[in-house]
Amino acid sequence: MKSINKTLLAIALAGLTFSPAGMASDGWQYEITPYIFFSGMKGDIGIGGLPPVDIDASFGDIADNLEAGFMGMFTARNGPLLFSFDGSYTKLEGNGPLGLATLTNKLTILQGNVGYRVLEDNKVDVDALAGVRYMKLEADLTISPGSVIPGGTRSTSDSWADFVVGGLATVSVAENVDLIAYVDLGGGSSDFTWQTMLGVNWQFAERWTAKAGYRYLDVDYEDNGVVFDIALSGPYLGVGFAF
């Protein structure tokens, strides 16, 4: 069961990196940022009506069961207006003890934000944000006959959405170097969800920005036989291309 638990943990790879480029002087400015969230996971997960499993794993535990994954963000800004879309997808597969069980799961997380700049000066800019975070979990647990739990396959597919509000602060600390602080909180389908992120952006070329920092995302969801009461946390690393 230990290996199965590690597979469940792999959904920690999904996540958000809210770090748009600075405001454009005229017209629309766009940026695409592929990134990696080196996340660990802690909390409880339950699927198919089975009792929730206590989870506490590092990024290394999660990466061992990774079959496929993608994370990326798109931002668009025009004057004080900001639009952002973040998407991530992970697919993982792992075996239980003695090969008696196999778990395959897919997790999709999508978030769209609308923002408006409420403060702007030479060093500090602040955007107020509102958005929707959507999550979809698909899992198949196949248990071989003769194990403690009756054999067969249990499948779960569930999705939920939460409304969030928050803010993004950008602080200029040197030429082409900004500190980023982001927070959001909300609910809807979840009892409560929130996240925070602290990072640094370095524009090392005219259109290119390196991004690194630390992110924490917490989701407390329970419905339709699915329990997802999880905190994801760890460093992230990405590179943005502006056009």
JSON list of N, CA and C in Angstrom, two decimals, residues 135-208:
[
{"chain": "A", "resi": 135, "resn": "MET", "atom": "N", "xyz": [-10.39, 21.90, -10.90]},
{"chain": "A", "resi": 135, "resn": "MET", "atom": "CA", "xyz": [-9.58, 20.69, -10.72]},
{"chain": "A", "resi": 135, "resn": "MET", "atom": "C", "xyz": [-10.38, 19.47, -11.16]},
{"chain": "A", "resi": 136, "resn": "LYS", "atom": "N", "xyz": [-9.71, 18.53, -11.81]},
{"chain": "A", "resi": 136, "resn": "LYS", "atom": "CA", "xyz": [-10.33, 17.27, -12.22]},
{"chain": "A", "resi": 136, "resn": "LYS", "atom": "C", "xyz": [-9.40, 16.12, -11.88]},
{"chain": "A", "resi": 137, "resn": "LEU", "atom": "N", "xyz": [-9.94, 15.14, -11.15]},
{"chain": "A", "resi": 137, "resn": "LEU", "atom": "CA", "xyz": [-9.18, 13.97, -10.74]},
{"chain": "A", "resi": 137, "resn": "LEU", "atom": "C", "xyz": [-9.80, 12.72, -11.35]},
{"chain": "A", "resi": 138, "resn": "GLU", "atom": "N", "xyz": [-8.98, 11.92, -12.03]},
{"chain": "A", "resi": 138, "resn": "GLU", "atom": "CA", "xyz": [-9.41, 10.63, -12.58]},
{"chain": "A", "resi": 138, "resn": "GLU", "atom": "C", "xyz": [-8.47, 9.56, -12.04]},
{"chain": "A", "resi": 139, "resn": "ALA", "atom": "N", "xyz": [-9.03, 8.49, -11.46]},
{"chain": "A", "resi": 139, "resn": "ALA", "atom": "CA", "xyz": [-8.19, 7.46, -10.85]},
{"chain": "A", "resi": 139, "resn": "ALA", "atom": "C", "xyz": [-8.79, 6.08, -11.08]},
{"chain": "A", "resi": 140, "resn": "ASP", "atom": "N", "xyz": [-7.93, 5.10, -11.32]},
{"chain": "A", "resi": 140, "resn": "ASP", "atom": "CA", "xyz": [-8.31, 3.70, -11.45]},
{"chain": "A", "resi": 140, "resn": "ASP", "atom": "C", "xyz": [-7.45, 2.88, -10.51]},
{"chain": "A", "resi": 141, "resn": "LEU", "atom": "N", "xyz": [-8.08, 2.16, -9.59]},
{"chain": "A", "resi": 141, "resn": "LEU", "atom": "CA", "xyz": [-7.38, 1.28, -8.66]},
{"chain": "A", "resi": 141, "resn": "LEU", "atom": "C", "xyz": [-7.76, -0.16, -8.98]},
{"chain": "A", "resi": 142, "resn": "THR", "atom": "N", "xyz": [-6.78, -0.95, -9.44]},
{"chain": "A", "resi": 142, "resn": "THR", "atom": "CA", "xyz": [-7.01, -2.35, -9.80]},
{"chain": "A", "resi": 142, "resn": "THR", "atom": "C", "xyz": [-6.37, -3.24, -8.74]},
{"chain": "A", "resi": 143, "resn": "ILE", "atom": "N", "xyz": [-7.18, -4.10, -8.11]},
{"chain": "A", "resi": 143, "resn": "ILE", "atom": "CA", "xyz": [-6.71, -4.96, -7.02]},
{"chain": "A", "resi": 143, "resn": "ILE", "atom": "C", "xyz": [-6.80, -6.41, -7.47]},
{"chain": "A", "resi": 144, "resn": "SER", "atom": "N", "xyz": [-5.69, -7.14, -7.32]},
{"chain": "A", "resi": 144, "resn": "SER", "atom": "CA", "xyz": [-5.65, -8.54, -7.74]},
{"chain": "A", "resi": 144, "resn": "SER", "atom": "C", "xyz": [-6.46, -9.41, -6.77]},
{"chain": "A", "resi": 145, "resn": "PRO", "atom": "N", "xyz": [-7.11, -10.47, -7.27]},
{"chain": "A", "resi": 145, "resn": "PRO", "atom": "CA", "xyz": [-7.84, -11.39, -6.38]},
{"chain": "A", "resi": 145, "resn": "PRO", "atom": "C", "xyz": [-6.90, -12.00, -5.35]},
{"chain": "A", "resi": 146, "resn": "GLY", "atom": "N", "xyz": [-7.40, -12.21, -4.14]},
{"chain": "A", "resi": 146, "resn": "GLY", "atom": "CA", "xyz": [-6.61, -12.82, -3.10]},
{"chain": "A", "resi": 146, "resn": "GLY", "atom": "C", "xyz": [-6.01, -11.83, -2.13]},
{"chain": "A", "resi": 147, "resn": "SER", "atom": "N", "xyz": [-6.09, -10.55, -2.41]},
{"chain": "A", "resi": 147, "resn": "SER", "atom": "CA", "xyz": [-5.59, -9.55, -1.48]},
{"chain": "A", "resi": 147, "resn": "SER", "atom": "C", "xyz": [-6.62, -9.32, -0.39]},
{"chain": "A", "resi": 148, "resn": "VAL", "atom": "N", "xyz": [-6.25, -8.54, 0.61]},
{"chain": "A", "resi": 148, "resn": "VAL", "atom": "CA", "xyz": [-7.14, -8.29, 1.75]},
{"chain": "A", "resi": 148, "resn": "VAL", "atom": "C", "xyz": [-8.42, -7.61, 1.28]},
{"chain": "A", "resi": 149, "resn": "ILE", "atom": "N", "xyz": [-8.28, -6.64, 0.35]},
{"chain": "A", "resi": 149, "resn": "ILE", "atom": "CA", "xyz": [-9.44, -5.97, -0.22]},
{"chain": "A", "resi": 149, "resn": "ILE", "atom": "C", "xyz": [-9.93, -6.80, -1.41]},
{"chain": "A", "resi": 150, "resn": "PRO", "atom": "N", "xyz": [-11.26, -6.98, -1.58]},
{"chain": "A", "resi": 150, "resn": "PRO", "atom": "CA", "xyz": [-11.76, -7.78, -2.71]},
{"chain": "A", "resi": 150, "resn": "PRO", "atom": "C", "xyz": [-11.20, -7.29, -4.03]},
{"chain": "A", "resi": 151, "resn": "GLY", "atom": "N", "xyz": [-10.89, -8.27, -4.92]},
{"chain": "A", "resi": 151, "resn": "GLY", "atom": "CA", "xyz": [-10.29, -7.93, -6.19]},
{"chain": "A", "resi": 151, "resn": "GLY", "atom": "C", "xyz": [-11.25, -7.19, -7.11]},
{"chain": "A", "resi": 152, "resn": "GLY", "atom": "N", "xyz": [-10.67, -6.55, -8.14]},
{"chain": "A", "resi": 152, "resn": "GLY", "atom": "CA", "xyz": [-11.48, -5.80, -9.08]},
{"chain": "A", "resi": 152, "resn": "GLY", "atom": "C", "xyz": [-10.90, -4.42, -9.31]},
{"chain": "A", "resi": 153, "resn": "THR", "atom": "N", "xyz": [-11.63, -3.60, -10.07]},
{"chain": "A", "resi": 153, "resn": "THR", "atom": "CA", "xyz": [-11.17, -2.25, -10.39]},
{"chain": "A", "resi": 153, "resn": "THR", "atom": "C", "xyz": [-12.17, -1.24, -9.86]},
{"chain": "A", "resi": 154, "resn": "ARG", "atom": "N", "xyz": [-11.67, -0.25, -9.17]},
{"chain": "A", "resi": 154, "resn": "ARG", "atom": "CA", "xyz": [-12.49, 0.87, -8.72]},
{"chain": "A", "resi": 154, "resn": "ARG", "atom": "C", "xyz": [-12.03, 2.10, -9.48]},
{"chain": "A", "resi": 155, "resn": "SER", "atom": "N", "xyz": [-12.99, 2.80, -10.09]},
{"chain": "A", "resi": 155, "resn": "SER", "atom": "CA", "xyz": [-12.68, 3.99, -10.87]},
{"chain": "A", "resi": 155, "resn": "SER", "atom": "C", "xyz": [-13.36, 5.21, -10.27]},
{"chain": "A", "resi": 156, "resn": "THR", "atom": "N", "xyz": [-12.66, 6.32, -10.29]},
{"chain": "A", "resi": 156, "resn": "THR", "atom": "CA", "xyz": [-13.20, 7.58, -9.78]},
{"chain": "A", "resi": 156, "resn": "THR", "atom": "C", "xyz": [-12.89, 8.69, -10.77]},
{"chain": "A", "resi": 157, "resn": "SER", "atom": "N", "xyz": [-13.88, 9.51, -11.03]},
{"chain": "A", "resi": 157, "resn": "SER", "atom": "CA", "xyz": [-13.68, 10.71, -11.84]},
{"chain": "A", "resi": 157, "resn": "SER", "atom": "C", "xyz": [-14.52, 11.82, -11.22]},
{"chain": "A", "resi": 158, "resn": "ASP", "atom": "N", "xyz": [-13.88, 12.88, -10.82]},
{"chain": "A", "resi": 158, "resn": "ASP", "atom": "CA", "xyz": [-14.59, 13.97, -10.18]},
{"chain": "A", "resi": 158, "resn": "ASP", "atom": "C", "xyz": [-13.92, 15.28, -10.54]},
{"chain": "A", "resi": 159, "resn": "SER", "atom": "N", "xyz": [-14.70, 16.34, -10.61]},
{"chain": "A", "resi": 159, "resn": "SER", "atom": "CA", "xyz": [-14.15, 17.66, -10.90]},
{"chain": "A", "resi": 159, "resn": "SER", "atom": "C", "xyz": [-14.86, 18.68, -10.04]},
{"chain": "A", "resi": 160, "resn": "TRP", "atom": "N", "xyz": [-14.17, 19.77, -9.75]},
{"chain": "A", "resi": 160, "resn": "TRP", "atom": "CA", "xyz": [-14.76, 20.82, -8.93]},
{"chain": "A", "resi": 160, "resn": "TRP", "atom": "C", "xyz": [-14.11, 22.16, -9.26]},
{"chain": "A", "resi": 161, "resn": "ALA", "atom": "N", "xyz": [-14.80, 23.24, -8.90]},
{"chain": "A", "resi": 161, "resn": "ALA", "atom": "CA", "xyz": [-14.31, 24.59, -9.18]},
{"chain": "A", "resi": 161, "resn": "ALA", "atom": "C", "xyz": [-14.51, 25.47, -7.96]},
{"chain": "A", "resi": 162, "resn": "ASP", "atom": "N", "xyz": [-13.57, 26.39, -7.76]},
{"chain": "A", "resi": 162, "resn": "ASP", "atom": "CA", "xyz": [-13.62, 27.33, -6.64]},
{"chain": "A", "resi": 162, "resn": "ASP", "atom": "C", "xyz": [-13.35, 28.74, -7.14]},
{"chain": "A", "resi": 163, "resn": "PHE", "atom": "N", "xyz": [-14.08, 29.70, -6.58]},
{"chain": "A", "resi": 163, "resn": "PHE", "atom": "CA", "xyz": [-13.82, 31.11, -6.85]},
{"chain": "A", "resi": 163, "resn": "PHE", "atom": "C", "xyz": [-12.78, 31.61, -5.86]},
{"chain": "A", "resi": 164, "resn": "VAL", "atom": "N", "xyz": [-11.82, 32.39, -6.35]},
{"chain": "A", "resi": 164, "resn": "VAL", "atom": "CA", "xyz": [-10.77, 32.91, -5.47]},
{"chain": "A", "resi": 164, "resn": "VAL", "atom": "C", "xyz": [-10.58, 34.41, -5.73]},
{"chain": "A", "resi": 165, "resn": "VAL", "atom": "N", "xyz": [-10.13, 35.10, -4.68]},
{"chain": "A", "resi": 165, "resn": "VAL", "atom": "CA", "xyz": [-9.73, 36.50, -4.80]},
{"chain": "A", "resi": 165, "resn": "VAL", "atom": "C", "xyz": [-8.36, 36.63, -4.15]},
{"chain": "A", "resi": 166, "resn": "GLY", "atom": "N", "xyz": [-7.60, 37.62, -4.58]},
{"chain": "A", "resi": 166, "resn": "GLY", "atom": "CA", "xyz": [-6.26, 37.76, -4.02]},
{"chain": "A", "resi": 166, "resn": "GLY", "atom": "C", "xyz": [-5.54, 38.98, -4.55]},
{"chain": "A", "resi": 167, "resn": "GLY", "atom": "N", "xyz": [-4.23, 38.96, -4.42]},
{"chain": "A", "resi": 167, "resn": "GLY", "atom": "CA", "xyz": [-3.43, 40.08, -4.85]},
{"chain": "A", "resi": 167, "resn": "GLY", "atom": "C", "xyz": [-2.04, 39.65, -5.25]},
{"chain": "A", "resi": 168, "resn": "LEU", "atom": "N", "xyz": [-1.42, 40.47, -6.10]},
{"chain": "A", "resi": 168, "resn": "LEU", "atom": "CA", "xyz": [-0.06, 40.24, -6.58]},
{"chain": "A", "resi": 168, "resn": "LEU", "atom": "C", "xyz": [0.74, 41.52, -6.40]},
{"chain": "A", "resi": 169, "resn": "ALA", "atom": "N", "xyz": [1.84, 41.44, -5.67]},
{"chain": "A", "resi": 169, "resn": "ALA", "atom": "CA", "xyz": [2.73, 42.59, -5.47]},
{"chain": "A", "resi": 169, "resn": "ALA", "atom": "C", "xyz": [4.06, 42.34, -6.18]},
{"chain": "A", "resi": 170, "resn": "THR", "atom": "N", "xyz": [4.54, 43.33, -6.91]},
{"chain": "A", "resi": 170, "resn": "THR", "atom": "CA", "xyz": [5.82, 43.26, -7.61]},
{"chain": "A", "resi": 170, "resn": "THR", "atom": "C", "xyz": [6.71, 44.38, -7.10]},
{"chain": "A", "resi": 171, "resn": "VAL", "atom": "N", "xyz": [7.87, 44.01, -6.57]},
{"chain": "A", "resi": 171, "resn": "VAL", "atom": "CA", "xyz": [8.80, 44.98, -5.98]},
{"chain": "A", "resi": 171, "resn": "VAL", "atom": "C", "xyz": [10.10, 44.97, -6.76]},
{"chain": "A", "resi": 172, "resn": "SER", "atom": "N", "xyz": [10.48, 46.10, -7.32]},
{"chain": "A", "resi": 172, "resn": "SER", "atom": "CA", "xyz": [11.74, 46.21, -8.06]},
{"chain": "A", "resi": 172, "resn": "SER", "atom": "C", "xyz": [12.89, 46.39, -7.08]},
{"chain": "A", "resi": 173, "resn": "VAL", "atom": "N", "xyz": [13.86, 45.47, -7.12]},
{"chain": "A", "resi": 173, "resn": "VAL", "atom": "CA", "xyz": [14.99, 45.52, -6.18]},
{"chain": "A", "resi": 173, "resn": "VAL", "atom": "C", "xyz": [16.31, 45.83, -6.88]},
{"chain": "A", "resi": 174, "resn": "ALA", "atom": "N", "xyz": [16.35, 45.70, -8.21]},
{"chain": "A", "resi": 174, "resn": "ALA", "atom": "CA", "xyz": [17.55, 46.01, -8.99]},
{"chain": "A", "resi": 174, "resn": "ALA", "atom": "C", "xyz": [17.13, 46.09, -10.45]},
{"chain": "A", "resi": 175, "resn": "GLU", "atom": "N", "xyz": [18.04, 46.53, -11.30]},
{"chain": "A", "resi": 175, "resn": "GLU", "atom": "CA", "xyz": [17.73, 46.60, -12.71]},
{"chain": "A", "resi": 175, "resn": "GLU", "atom": "C", "xyz": [17.41, 45.21, -13.25]},
{"chain": "A", "resi": 176, "resn": "ASN", "atom": "N", "xyz": [16.20, 45.05, -13.80]},
{"chain": "A", "resi": 176, "resn": "ASN", "atom": "CA", "xyz": [15.72, 43.80, -14.39]},
{"chain": "A", "resi": 176, "resn": "ASN", "atom": "C", "xyz": [15.48, 42.69, -13.37]},
{"chain": "A", "resi": 177, "resn": "VAL", "atom": "N", "xyz": [15.40, 43.03, -12.08]},
{"chain": "A", "resi": 177, "resn": "VAL", "atom": "CA", "xyz": [15.15, 42.03, -11.04]},
{"chain": "A", "resi": 177, "resn": "VAL", "atom": "C", "xyz": [13.97, 42.49, -10.18]},
{"chain": "A", "resi": 178, "resn": "ASP", "atom": "N", "xyz": [12.94, 41.64, -10.07]},
{"chain": "A", "resi": 178, "resn": "ASP", "atom": "CA", "xyz": [11.76, 41.93, -9.28]},
{"chain": "A", "resi": 178, "resn": "ASP", "atom": "C", "xyz": [11.49, 40.82, -8.28]},
{"chain": "A", "resi": 179, "resn": "LEU", "atom": "N", "xyz": [11.00, 41.19, -7.10]},
{"chain": "A", "resi": 179, "resn": "LEU", "atom": "CA", "xyz": [10.47, 40.23, -6.14]},
{"chain": "A", "resi": 179, "resn": "LEU", "atom": "C", "xyz": [8.97, 40.15, -6.34]},
{"chain": "A", "resi": 180, "resn": "ILE", "atom": "N", "xyz": [8.42, 38.93, -6.22]},
{"chain": "A", "resi": 180, "resn": "ILE", "atom": "CA", "xyz": [7.00, 38.69, -6.45]},
{"chain": "A", "resi": 180, "resn": "ILE", "atom": "C", "xyz": [6.39, 38.10, -5.18]},
{"chain": "A", "resi": 181, "resn": "ALA", "atom": "N", "xyz": [5.23, 38.64, -4.77]},
{"chain": "A", "resi": 181, "resn": "ALA", "atom": "CA", "xyz": [4.46, 38.07, -3.67]},
{"chain": "A", "resi": 181, "resn": "ALA", "atom": "C", "xyz": [3.01, 37.91, -4.11]},
{"chain": "A", "resi": 182, "resn": "TYR", "atom": "N", "xyz": [2.49, 36.69, -4.04]},
{"chain": "A", "resi": 182, "resn": "TYR", "atom": "CA", "xyz": [1.13, 36.40, -4.50]},
{"chain": "A", "resi": 182, "resn": "TYR", "atom": "C", "xyz": [0.37, 35.68, -3.40]},
{"chain": "A", "resi": 183, "resn": "VAL", "atom": "N", "xyz": [-0.95, 35.97, -3.28]},
{"chain": "A", "resi": 183, "resn": "VAL", "atom": "CA", "xyz": [-1.81, 35.23, -2.37]},
{"chain": "A", "resi": 183, "resn": "VAL", "atom": "C", "xyz": [-3.22, 35.20, -2.95]},
{"chain": "A", "resi": 184, "resn": "ASP", "atom": "N", "xyz": [-3.93, 34.06, -2.79]},
{"chain": "A", "resi": 184, "resn": "ASP", "atom": "CA", "xyz": [-5.35, 34.02, -3.09]},
{"chain": "A", "resi": 184, "resn": "ASP", "atom": "C", "xyz": [-6.04, 33.10, -2.09]},
{"chain": "A", "resi": 185, "resn": "LEU", "atom": "N", "xyz": [-7.34, 33.25, -1.96]},
{"chain": "A", "resi": 185, "resn": "LEU", "atom": "CA", "xyz": [-8.14, 32.40, -1.08]},
{"chain": "A", "resi": 185, "resn": "LEU", "atom": "C", "xyz": [-9.58, 32.39, -1.59]},
{"chain": "A", "resi": 186, "resn": "GLY", "atom": "N", "xyz": [-10.30, 31.31, -1.27]},
{"chain": "A", "resi": 186, "resn": "GLY", "atom": "CA", "xyz": [-11.68, 31.24, -1.72]},
{"chain": "A", "resi": 186, "resn": "GLY", "atom": "C", "xyz": [-12.29, 29.88, -1.43]},
{"chain": "A", "resi": 187, "resn": "GLY", "atom": "N", "xyz": [-13.34, 29.57, -2.17]},
{"chain": "A", "resi": 187, "resn": "GLY", "atom": "CA", "xyz": [-14.07, 28.33, -1.99]},
{"chain": "A", "resi": 187, "resn": "GLY", "atom": "C", "xyz": [-15.17, 28.22, -3.02]},
{"chain": "A", "resi": 188, "resn": "GLY", "atom": "N", "xyz": [-16.02, 27.25, -2.81]},
{"chain": "A", "resi": 188, "resn": "GLY", "atom": "CA", "xyz": [-17.11, 26.98, -3.75]},
{"chain": "A", "resi": 188, "resn": "GLY", "atom": "C", "xyz": [-17.46, 25.51, -3.61]},
{"chain": "A", "resi": 189, "resn": "SER", "atom": "N", "xyz": [-16.87, 24.68, -4.46]},
{"chain": "A", "resi": 189, "resn": "SER", "atom": "CA", "xyz": [-17.00, 23.24, -4.29]},
{"chain": "A", "resi": 189, "resn": "SER", "atom": "C", "xyz": [-16.16, 22.77, -3.11]},
{"chain": "A", "resi": 190, "resn": "SER", "atom": "N", "xyz": [-14.98, 23.35, -2.94]},
{"chain": "A", "resi": 190, "resn": "SER", "atom": "CA", "xyz": [-14.14, 23.05, -1.78]},
{"chain": "A", "resi": 190, "resn": "SER", "atom": "C", "xyz": [-14.67, 23.76, -0.55]},
{"chain": "A", "resi": 191, "resn": "ASP", "atom": "N", "xyz": [-14.41, 23.20, 0.63]},
{"chain": "A", "resi": 191, "resn": "ASP", "atom": "CA", "xyz": [-14.73, 23.91, 1.86]},
{"chain": "A", "resi": 191, "resn": "ASP", "atom": "C", "xyz": [-13.90, 25.18, 1.96]},
{"chain": "A", "resi": 192, "resn": "PHE", "atom": "N", "xyz": [-12.63, 25.08, 1.57]},
{"chain": "A", "resi": 192, "resn": "PHE", "atom": "CA", "xyz": [-11.75, 26.24, 1.59]},
{"chain": "A", "resi": 192, "resn": "PHE", "atom": "C", "xyz": [-10.50, 25.91, 0.79]},
{"chain": "A", "resi": 193, "resn": "THR", "atom": "N", "xyz": [-9.98, 26.90, 0.08]},
{"chain": "A", "resi": 193, "resn": "THR", "atom": "CA", "xyz": [-8.71, 26.73, -0.64]},
{"chain": "A", "resi": 193, "resn": "THR", "atom": "C", "xyz": [-7.94, 28.04, -0.61]},
{"chain": "A", "resi": 194, "resn": "TRP", "atom": "N", "xyz": [-6.64, 27.95, -0.50]},
{"chain": "A", "resi": 194, "resn": "TRP", "atom": "CA", "xyz": [-5.81, 29.16, -0.53]},
{"chain": "A", "resi": 194, "resn": "TRP", "atom": "C", "xyz": [-4.42, 28.80, -0.99]},
{"chain": "A", "resi": 195, "resn": "GLN", "atom": "N", "xyz": [-3.68, 29.82, -1.45]},
{"chain": "A", "resi": 195, "resn": "GLN", "atom": "CA", "xyz": [-2.31, 29.60, -1.84]},
{"chain": "A", "resi": 195, "resn": "GLN", "atom": "C", "xyz": [-1.52, 30.90, -1.70]},
{"chain": "A", "resi": 196, "resn": "THR", "atom": "N", "xyz": [-0.22, 30.74, -1.58]},
{"chain": "A", "resi": 196, "resn": "THR", "atom": "CA", "xyz": [0.69, 31.87, -1.53]},
{"chain": "A", "resi": 196, "resn": "THR", "atom": "C", "xyz": [1.96, 31.51, -2.29]},
{"chain": "A", "resi": 197, "resn": "MET", "atom": "N", "xyz": [2.63, 32.53, -2.78]},
{"chain": "A", "resi": 197, "resn": "MET", "atom": "CA", "xyz": [3.86, 32.32, -3.54]},
{"chain": "A", "resi": 197, "resn": "MET", "atom": "C", "xyz": [4.79, 33.51, -3.35]},
{"chain": "A", "resi": 198, "resn": "LEU", "atom": "N", "xyz": [6.06, 33.22, -3.13]},
{"chain": "A", "resi": 198, "resn": "LEU", "atom": "CA", "xyz": [7.11, 34.24, -3.05]},
{"chain": "A", "resi": 198, "resn": "LEU", "atom": "C", "xyz": [8.18, 33.86, -4.05]},
{"chain": "A", "resi": 199, "resn": "GLY", "atom": "N", "xyz": [8.62, 34.83, -4.86]},
{"chain": "A", "resi": 199, "resn": "GLY", "atom": "CA", "xyz": [9.61, 34.49, -5.88]},
{"chain": "A", "resi": 199, "resn": "GLY", "atom": "C", "xyz": [10.40, 35.68, -6.36]},
{"chain": "A", "resi": 200, "resn": "VAL", "atom": "N", "xyz": [11.31, 35.39, -7.27]},
{"chain": "A", "resi": 200, "resn": "VAL", "atom": "CA", "xyz": [12.13, 36.42, -7.89]},
{"chain": "A", "resi": 200, "resn": "VAL", "atom": "C", "xyz": [12.12, 36.22, -9.40]},
{"chain": "A", "resi": 201, "resn": "ASN", "atom": "N", "xyz": [11.98, 37.31, -10.14]},
{"chain": "A", "resi": 201, "resn": "ASN", "atom": "CA", "xyz": [12.03, 37.30, -11.61]},
{"chain": "A", "resi": 201, "resn": "ASN", "atom": "C", "xyz": [13.25, 38.08, -12.08]},
{"chain": "A", "resi": 202, "resn": "TRP", "atom": "N", "xyz": [14.02, 37.47, -12.98]},
{"chain": "A", "resi": 202, "resn": "TRP", "atom": "CA", "xyz": [15.21, 38.13, -13.52]},
{"chain": "A", "resi": 202, "resn": "TRP", "atom": "C", "xyz": [15.10, 38.17, -15.03]},
{"chain": "A", "resi": 203, "resn": "GLN", "atom": "N", "xyz": [14.94, 39.35, -15.59]},
{"chain": "A", "resi": 203, "resn": "GLN", "atom": "CA", "xyz": [14.89, 39.52, -17.04]},
{"chain": "A", "resi": 203, "resn": "GLN", "atom": "C", "xyz": [16.32, 39.55, -17.56]},
{"chain": "A", "resi": 204, "resn": "PHE", "atom": "N", "xyz": [16.80, 38.40, -18.05]},
{"chain": "A", "resi": 204, "resn": "PHE", "atom": "CA", "xyz": [18.20, 38.27, -18.45]},
{"chain": "A", "resi": 204, "resn": "PHE", "atom": "C", "xyz": [18.43, 38.60, -19.92]},
{"chain": "A", "resi": 205, "resn": "ALA", "atom": "N", "xyz": [17.33, 38.78, -20.69]},
{"chain": "A", "resi": 205, "resn": "ALA", "atom": "CA", "xyz": [17.43, 39.19, -22.09]},
{"chain": "A", "resi": 205, "resn": "ALA", "atom": "C", "xyz": [16.17, 39.98, -22.42]},
{"chain": "A", "resi": 206, "resn": "GLU", "atom": "N", "xyz": [16.15, 40.58, -23.60]},
{"chain": "A", "resi": 206, "resn": "GLU", "atom": "CA", "xyz": [15.05, 41.49, -23.93]},
{"chain": "A", "resi": 206, "resn": "GLU", "atom": "C", "xyz": [13.67, 40.85, -23.76]},
{"chain": "A", "resi": 207, "resn": "ARG", "atom": "N", "xyz": [13.51, 39.61, -24.17]},
{"chain": "A", "resi": 207, "resn": "ARG", "atom": "CA", "xyz": [12.20, 38.95, -24.12]},
{"chain": "A", "resi": 207, "resn": "ARG", "atom": "C", "xyz": [12.14, 37.79, -23.13]},
{"chain": "A", "resi": 208, "resn": "TRP", "atom": "N", "xyz": [13.23, 37.54, -22.43]},
{"chain": "A", "resi": 208, "resn": "TRP", "atom": "CA", "xyz": [13.31, 36.33, -21.61]},
{"chain": "A", "resi": 208, "resn": "TRP", "atom": "C", "xyz": [13.46, 36.68, -20.13]}
]
